[in-house]
mmCIF file with all atom_site columns, C-alpha atoms in Angstrom:
data_model
loop_
_atom_site.group_PDB
_atom_site.id
_atom_site.type_symbol
_atom_site.label_atom_id
_atom_site.label_alt_id
_atom_site.label_comp_id
_atom_site.label_asym_id
_atom_site.label_entity_id
_atom_site.label_seq_id
_atom_site.pdbx_PDB_ins_code
_atom_site.Cartn_x
_atom_site.Cartn_y
_atom_site.Cartn_z
_atom_site.occupancy
_atom_site.B_iso_or_equiv
_atom_site.pdbx_formal_charge
_atom_site.auth_seq_id
_atom_site.auth_comp_id
_atom_site.auth_asym_id
_atom_site.auth_atom_id
_atom_site.pdbx_PDB_model_num
ATOM 1   C CA . CYS A 1 1   ? 0.000   0.000   0.000   1.00 0.00 ? 939  CYS A CA 1
ATOM 2   C CA . ILE A 1 2   ? 1.427   3.375   -1.024  1.00 0.00 ? 940  ILE A CA 1
ATOM 3   C CA . VAL A 1 3   ? -0.159  6.781   -0.411  1.00 0.00 ? 941  VAL A CA 1
ATOM 4   C CA . MET A 1 4   ? 1.431   10.059  -1.505  1.00 0.00 ? 942  MET A CA 1
ATOM 5   C CA . THR A 1 5   ? -0.141  13.225  -0.162  1.00 0.00 ? 943  THR A CA 1
ATOM 6   C CA . GLY A 1 6   ? 0.453   16.914  -0.481  1.00 0.00 ? 944  GLY A CA 1
ATOM 7   C CA . LEU A 1 7   ? 1.166   17.148  -4.198  1.00 0.00 ? 945  LEU A CA 1
ATOM 8   C CA . ALA A 1 8   ? 0.060   20.749  -4.615  1.00 0.00 ? 946  ALA A CA 1
ATOM 9   C CA . SER A 1 9   ? -0.751  22.602  -7.811  1.00 0.00 ? 947  SER A CA 1
ATOM 10  C CA . GLY A 1 10  ? -2.174  26.078  -7.335  1.00 0.00 ? 948  GLY A CA 1
ATOM 11  C CA . ASP A 1 11  ? -5.110  25.929  -4.951  1.00 0.00 ? 949  ASP A CA 1
ATOM 12  C CA . GLU A 1 12  ? -5.537  22.156  -5.327  1.00 0.00 ? 950  GLU A CA 1
ATOM 13  C CA . ILE A 1 13  ? -3.867  19.208  -3.610  1.00 0.00 ? 951  ILE A CA 1
ATOM 14  C CA . THR A 1 14  ? -3.734  15.729  -5.128  1.00 0.00 ? 952  THR A CA 1
ATOM 15  C CA . LEU A 1 15  ? -3.346  12.476  -3.228  1.00 0.00 ? 953  LEU A CA 1
ATOM 16  C CA . TYR A 1 16  ? -2.250  9.344   -5.094  1.00 0.00 ? 954  TYR A CA 1
ATOM 17  C CA . GLY A 1 17  ? -2.733  5.810   -3.810  1.00 0.00 ? 955  GLY A CA 1
ATOM 18  C CA . SER A 1 18  ? -1.893  2.291   -4.919  1.00 0.00 ? 956  SER A CA 1
ATOM 19  C CA . GLN A 1 19  ? -2.500  -1.118  -3.386  1.00 0.00 ? 957  GLN A CA 1
ATOM 20  C CA . GLU A 1 20  ? -1.872  -4.659  -4.564  1.00 0.00 ? 958  GLU A CA 1
ATOM 21  C CA . GLY A 1 21  ? -3.521  -7.750  -3.198  1.00 0.00 ? 959  GLY A CA 1
ATOM 22  C CA . GLU A 1 22  ? -6.975  -9.063  -2.469  1.00 0.00 ? 960  GLU A CA 1
ATOM 23  C CA . ARG A 1 23  ? -9.855  -6.999  -3.793  1.00 0.00 ? 961  ARG A CA 1
ATOM 24  C CA . HIS A 1 24  ? -13.530 -7.884  -3.458  1.00 0.00 ? 962  HIS A CA 1
ATOM 25  C CA . GLY A 1 25  ? -12.615 -11.410 -2.332  1.00 0.00 ? 963  GLY A CA 1
ATOM 26  C CA . LYS A 1 26  ? -10.373 -12.105 -5.342  1.00 0.00 ? 964  LYS A CA 1
ATOM 27  C CA . GLU A 1 27  ? -6.633  -12.634 -5.232  1.00 0.00 ? 965  GLU A CA 1
ATOM 28  C CA . GLY A 1 28  ? -4.326  -10.265 -7.054  1.00 0.00 ? 966  GLY A CA 1
ATOM 29  C CA . GLY A 1 29  ? -5.134  -7.042  -8.771  1.00 0.00 ? 967  GLY A CA 1
ATOM 30  C CA . ARG A 1 30  ? -3.992  -3.515  -8.222  1.00 0.00 ? 968  ARG A CA 1
ATOM 31  C CA . THR A 1 31  ? -5.996  -0.511  -7.108  1.00 0.00 ? 969  THR A CA 1
ATOM 32  C CA . GLN A 1 32  ? -4.626  2.870   -8.205  1.00 0.00 ? 970  GLN A CA 1
ATOM 33  C CA . PHE A 1 33  ? -6.444  6.149   -7.681  1.00 0.00 ? 971  PHE A CA 1
ATOM 34  C CA . ARG A 1 34  ? -6.191  9.843   -6.968  1.00 0.00 ? 972  ARG A CA 1
ATOM 35  C CA . ILE A 1 35  ? -8.201  12.274  -4.898  1.00 0.00 ? 973  ILE A CA 1
ATOM 36  C CA . ARG A 1 36  ? -8.175  15.983  -5.700  1.00 0.00 ? 974  ARG A CA 1
ATOM 37  C CA . PHE A 1 37  ? -9.287  18.475  -3.087  1.00 0.00 ? 975  PHE A CA 1
ATOM 38  C CA . PRO A 1 38  ? -8.899  22.209  -2.421  1.00 0.00 ? 976  PRO A CA 1
ATOM 39  C CA . ARG A 1 39  ? -6.107  23.625  -0.309  1.00 0.00 ? 977  ARG A CA 1
ATOM 40  C CA . VAL A 1 40  ? -7.341  25.266  2.895   1.00 0.00 ? 978  VAL A CA 1
ATOM 41  C CA . PRO A 1 41  ? -5.646  28.683  3.217   1.00 0.00 ? 979  PRO A CA 1
ATOM 42  C CA . GLY A 1 42  ? -2.975  28.959  5.900   1.00 0.00 ? 980  GLY A CA 1
ATOM 43  C CA . HIS A 1 43  ? -0.025  26.999  7.236   1.00 0.00 ? 981  HIS A CA 1
ATOM 44  C CA . TYR A 1 44  ? -0.671  24.169  9.683   1.00 0.00 ? 982  TYR A CA 1
ATOM 45  C CA . THR A 1 45  ? 1.730   22.087  11.732  1.00 0.00 ? 983  THR A CA 1
ATOM 46  C CA . GLY A 1 46  ? 1.070   18.368  12.124  1.00 0.00 ? 984  GLY A CA 1
ATOM 47  C CA . THR A 1 47  ? -1.151  17.744  9.105   1.00 0.00 ? 985  THR A CA 1
ATOM 48  C CA . GLY A 1 48  ? 0.951   14.774  7.971   1.00 0.00 ? 986  GLY A CA 1
ATOM 49  C CA . ASP A 1 49  ? 0.766   13.186  11.415  1.00 0.00 ? 987  ASP A CA 1
ATOM 50  C CA . LEU A 1 50  ? -2.990  13.753  11.587  1.00 0.00 ? 988  LEU A CA 1
ATOM 51  C CA . PHE A 1 51  ? -3.549  12.373  8.090   1.00 0.00 ? 989  PHE A CA 1
ATOM 52  C CA . SER A 1 52  ? -1.465  9.271   8.892   1.00 0.00 ? 990  SER A CA 1
ATOM 53  C CA . ALA A 1 53  ? -3.418  8.650   12.097  1.00 0.00 ? 991  ALA A CA 1
ATOM 54  C CA . LEU A 1 54  ? -6.774  9.019   10.332  1.00 0.00 ? 992  LEU A CA 1
ATOM 55  C CA . LEU A 1 55  ? -5.703  6.800   7.435   1.00 0.00 ? 993  LEU A CA 1
ATOM 56  C CA . LEU A 1 56  ? -4.425  4.048   9.732   1.00 0.00 ? 994  LEU A CA 1
ATOM 57  C CA . GLY A 1 57  ? -7.613  4.190   11.775  1.00 0.00 ? 995  GLY A CA 1
ATOM 58  C CA . TRP A 1 58  ? -9.814  3.736   8.688   1.00 0.00 ? 996  TRP A CA 1
ATOM 59  C CA . LEU A 1 59  ? -7.544  1.016   7.270   1.00 0.00 ? 997  LEU A CA 1
ATOM 60  C CA . LYS A 1 60  ? -7.843  -0.880  10.559  1.00 0.00 ? 998  LYS A CA 1
ATOM 61  C CA . LYS A 1 61  ? -11.604 -1.054  9.949   1.00 0.00 ? 999  LYS A CA 1
ATOM 62  C CA . ASP A 1 62  ? -11.243 -2.225  6.320   1.00 0.00 ? 1000 ASP A CA 1
ATOM 63  C CA . ALA A 1 63  ? -7.722  -2.853  5.031   1.00 0.00 ? 1001 ALA A CA 1
ATOM 64  C CA . ALA A 1 64  ? -9.021  -3.877  1.589   1.00 0.00 ? 1002 ALA A CA 1
ATOM 65  C CA . ASP A 1 65  ? -10.549 -0.450  0.882   1.00 0.00 ? 1003 ASP A CA 1
ATOM 66  C CA . ILE A 1 66  ? -7.584  1.908   0.726   1.00 0.00 ? 1004 ILE A CA 1
ATOM 67  C CA . ALA A 1 67  ? -9.452  4.370   -1.523  1.00 0.00 ? 1005 ALA A CA 1
ATOM 68  C CA . GLY A 1 68  ? -12.342 4.594   0.955   1.00 0.00 ? 1006 GLY A CA 1
ATOM 69  C CA . ALA A 1 69  ? -9.913  5.024   3.860   1.00 0.00 ? 1007 ALA A CA 1
ATOM 70  C CA . CYS A 1 70  ? -8.177  7.859   2.011   1.00 0.00 ? 1008 CYS A CA 1
ATOM 71  C CA . GLU A 1 71  ? -11.521 9.525   1.203   1.00 0.00 ? 1009 GLU A CA 1
ATOM 72  C CA . LYS A 1 72  ? -12.470 9.467   4.886   1.00 0.00 ? 1010 LYS A CA 1
ATOM 73  C CA . ALA A 1 73  ? -9.035  10.677  6.016   1.00 0.00 ? 1011 ALA A CA 1
ATOM 74  C CA . VAL A 1 74  ? -9.199  13.578  3.529   1.00 0.00 ? 1012 VAL A CA 1
ATOM 75  C CA . ALA A 1 75  ? -12.711 14.442  4.762   1.00 0.00 ? 1013 ALA A CA 1
ATOM 76  C CA . GLY A 1 76  ? -11.536 14.428  8.371   1.00 0.00 ? 1014 GLY A CA 1
ATOM 77  C CA . ILE A 1 77  ? -8.491  16.579  7.791   1.00 0.00 ? 1015 ILE A CA 1
ATOM 78  C CA . GLN A 1 78  ? -10.474 19.000  5.617   1.00 0.00 ? 1016 GLN A CA 1
ATOM 79  C CA . ALA A 1 79  ? -12.970 19.426  8.474   1.00 0.00 ? 1017 ALA A CA 1
ATOM 80  C CA . VAL A 1 80  ? -10.180 20.075  10.980  1.00 0.00 ? 1018 VAL A CA 1
ATOM 81  C CA . LEU A 1 81  ? -8.375  22.568  8.745   1.00 0.00 ? 1019 LEU A CA 1
ATOM 82  C CA . LYS A 1 82  ? -11.555 24.444  7.786   1.00 0.00 ? 1020 LYS A CA 1
ATOM 83  C CA . ALA A 1 83  ? -12.487 24.787  11.472  1.00 0.00 ? 1021 ALA A CA 1
ATOM 84  C CA . THR A 1 84  ? -8.946  25.892  12.327  1.00 0.00 ? 1022 THR A CA 1
ATOM 85  C CA . HIS A 1 85  ? -8.944  28.455  9.508   1.00 0.00 ? 1023 HIS A CA 1
ATOM 86  C CA . ALA A 1 86  ? -12.381 29.779  10.572  1.00 0.00 ? 1024 ALA A CA 1
ATOM 87  C CA . ALA A 1 87  ? -11.031 30.202  14.125  1.00 0.00 ? 1025 ALA A CA 1
ATOM 88  C CA . GLY A 1 88  ? -8.145  32.329  12.855  1.00 0.00 ? 1026 GLY A CA 1
ATOM 89  C CA . GLY A 1 89  ? -5.459  29.657  12.726  1.00 0.00 ? 1027 GLY A CA 1
ATOM 90  C CA . GLY A 1 90  ? -3.292  28.467  15.598  1.00 0.00 ? 1028 GLY A CA 1
ATOM 91  C CA . GLU A 1 91  ? -3.557  24.949  16.912  1.00 0.00 ? 1029 GLU A CA 1
ATOM 92  C CA . MET A 1 92  ? -5.600  22.536  14.848  1.00 0.00 ? 1030 MET A CA 1
ATOM 93  C CA . ARG A 1 93  ? -9.187  22.191  16.088  1.00 0.00 ? 1031 ARG A CA 1
ATOM 94  C CA . ILE A 1 94  ? -9.101  18.407  16.449  1.00 0.00 ? 1032 ILE A CA 1
ATOM 95  C CA . VAL A 1 95  ? -11.246 18.098  19.578  1.00 0.00 ? 1033 VAL A CA 1
ATOM 96  C CA . GLN A 1 96  ? -13.812 20.541  18.215  1.00 0.00 ? 1034 GLN A CA 1
ATOM 97  C CA . THR A 1 97  ? -14.209 18.505  15.014  1.00 0.00 ? 1035 THR A CA 1
ATOM 98  C CA . ARG A 1 98  ? -14.137 15.034  16.573  1.00 0.00 ? 1036 ARG A CA 1
ATOM 99  C CA . HIS A 1 99  ? -17.646 14.210  15.351  1.00 0.00 ? 1037 HIS A CA 1
ATOM 100 C CA . GLU A 1 100 ? -16.653 14.915  11.743  1.00 0.00 ? 1038 GLU A CA 1
ATOM 101 C CA . ILE A 1 101 ? -13.490 12.845  12.248  1.00 0.00 ? 1039 ILE A CA 1
ATOM 102 C CA . GLU A 1 102 ? -15.537 9.919   13.607  1.00 0.00 ? 1040 GLU A CA 1
ATOM 103 C CA . ARG A 1 103 ? -18.267 10.185  10.935  1.00 0.00 ? 1041 ARG A CA 1
ATOM 104 C CA . PRO A 1 104 ? -16.727 12.065  8.019   1.00 0.00 ? 1042 PRO A CA 1
ATOM 105 C CA . THR A 1 105 ? -18.793 13.553  5.241   1.00 0.00 ? 1043 THR A CA 1
ATOM 106 C CA . VAL A 1 106 ? -16.943 12.441  2.113   1.00 0.00 ? 1044 VAL A CA 1
ATOM 107 C CA . VAL A 1 107 ? -17.079 15.149  -0.544  1.00 0.00 ? 1045 VAL A CA 1
ATOM 108 C CA . TYR A 1 108 ? -13.924 14.385  -2.540  1.00 0.00 ? 1046 TYR A CA 1
ATOM 109 C CA . ARG A 1 109 ? -14.005 10.914  -4.103  1.00 0.00 ? 1047 ARG A CA 1
ATOM 110 C CA . ALA A 1 110 ? -11.217 8.701   -5.388  1.00 0.00 ? 1048 ALA A CA 1
ATOM 111 C CA . SER A 1 111 ? -10.915 8.508   -9.164  1.00 0.00 ? 1049 SER A CA 1
ATOM 112 C CA . PRO A 1 112 ? -9.355  5.374   -10.688 1.00 0.00 ? 1050 PRO A CA 1
ATOM 113 C CA . LEU A 1 113 ? -6.127  5.769   -12.650 1.00 0.00 ? 1051 LEU A CA 1
#
């Protein structure tokens, strides 16, 4: 499983993912995808750590669905960063957005490559 995040171009960030192995109960196969989402204005410390934690948490629930895990991790981090930006920056608003982290609203979907 490989996930590359933070590939920025203008006001957009692209995440790329790839996974080999079992898919839908069948051996073999490769899943490759990308997710494009807008950059939230500002500079934030710890976004990579937060994204990794969210991704690992969703993969623990369903290791076969890396694209879905990435979609949920992106949704969670977008919620945190939007709340942090709205509050004027500073420390990320993780506690304040815990409900969106636990039950993310997926807006940006994975597109197959």
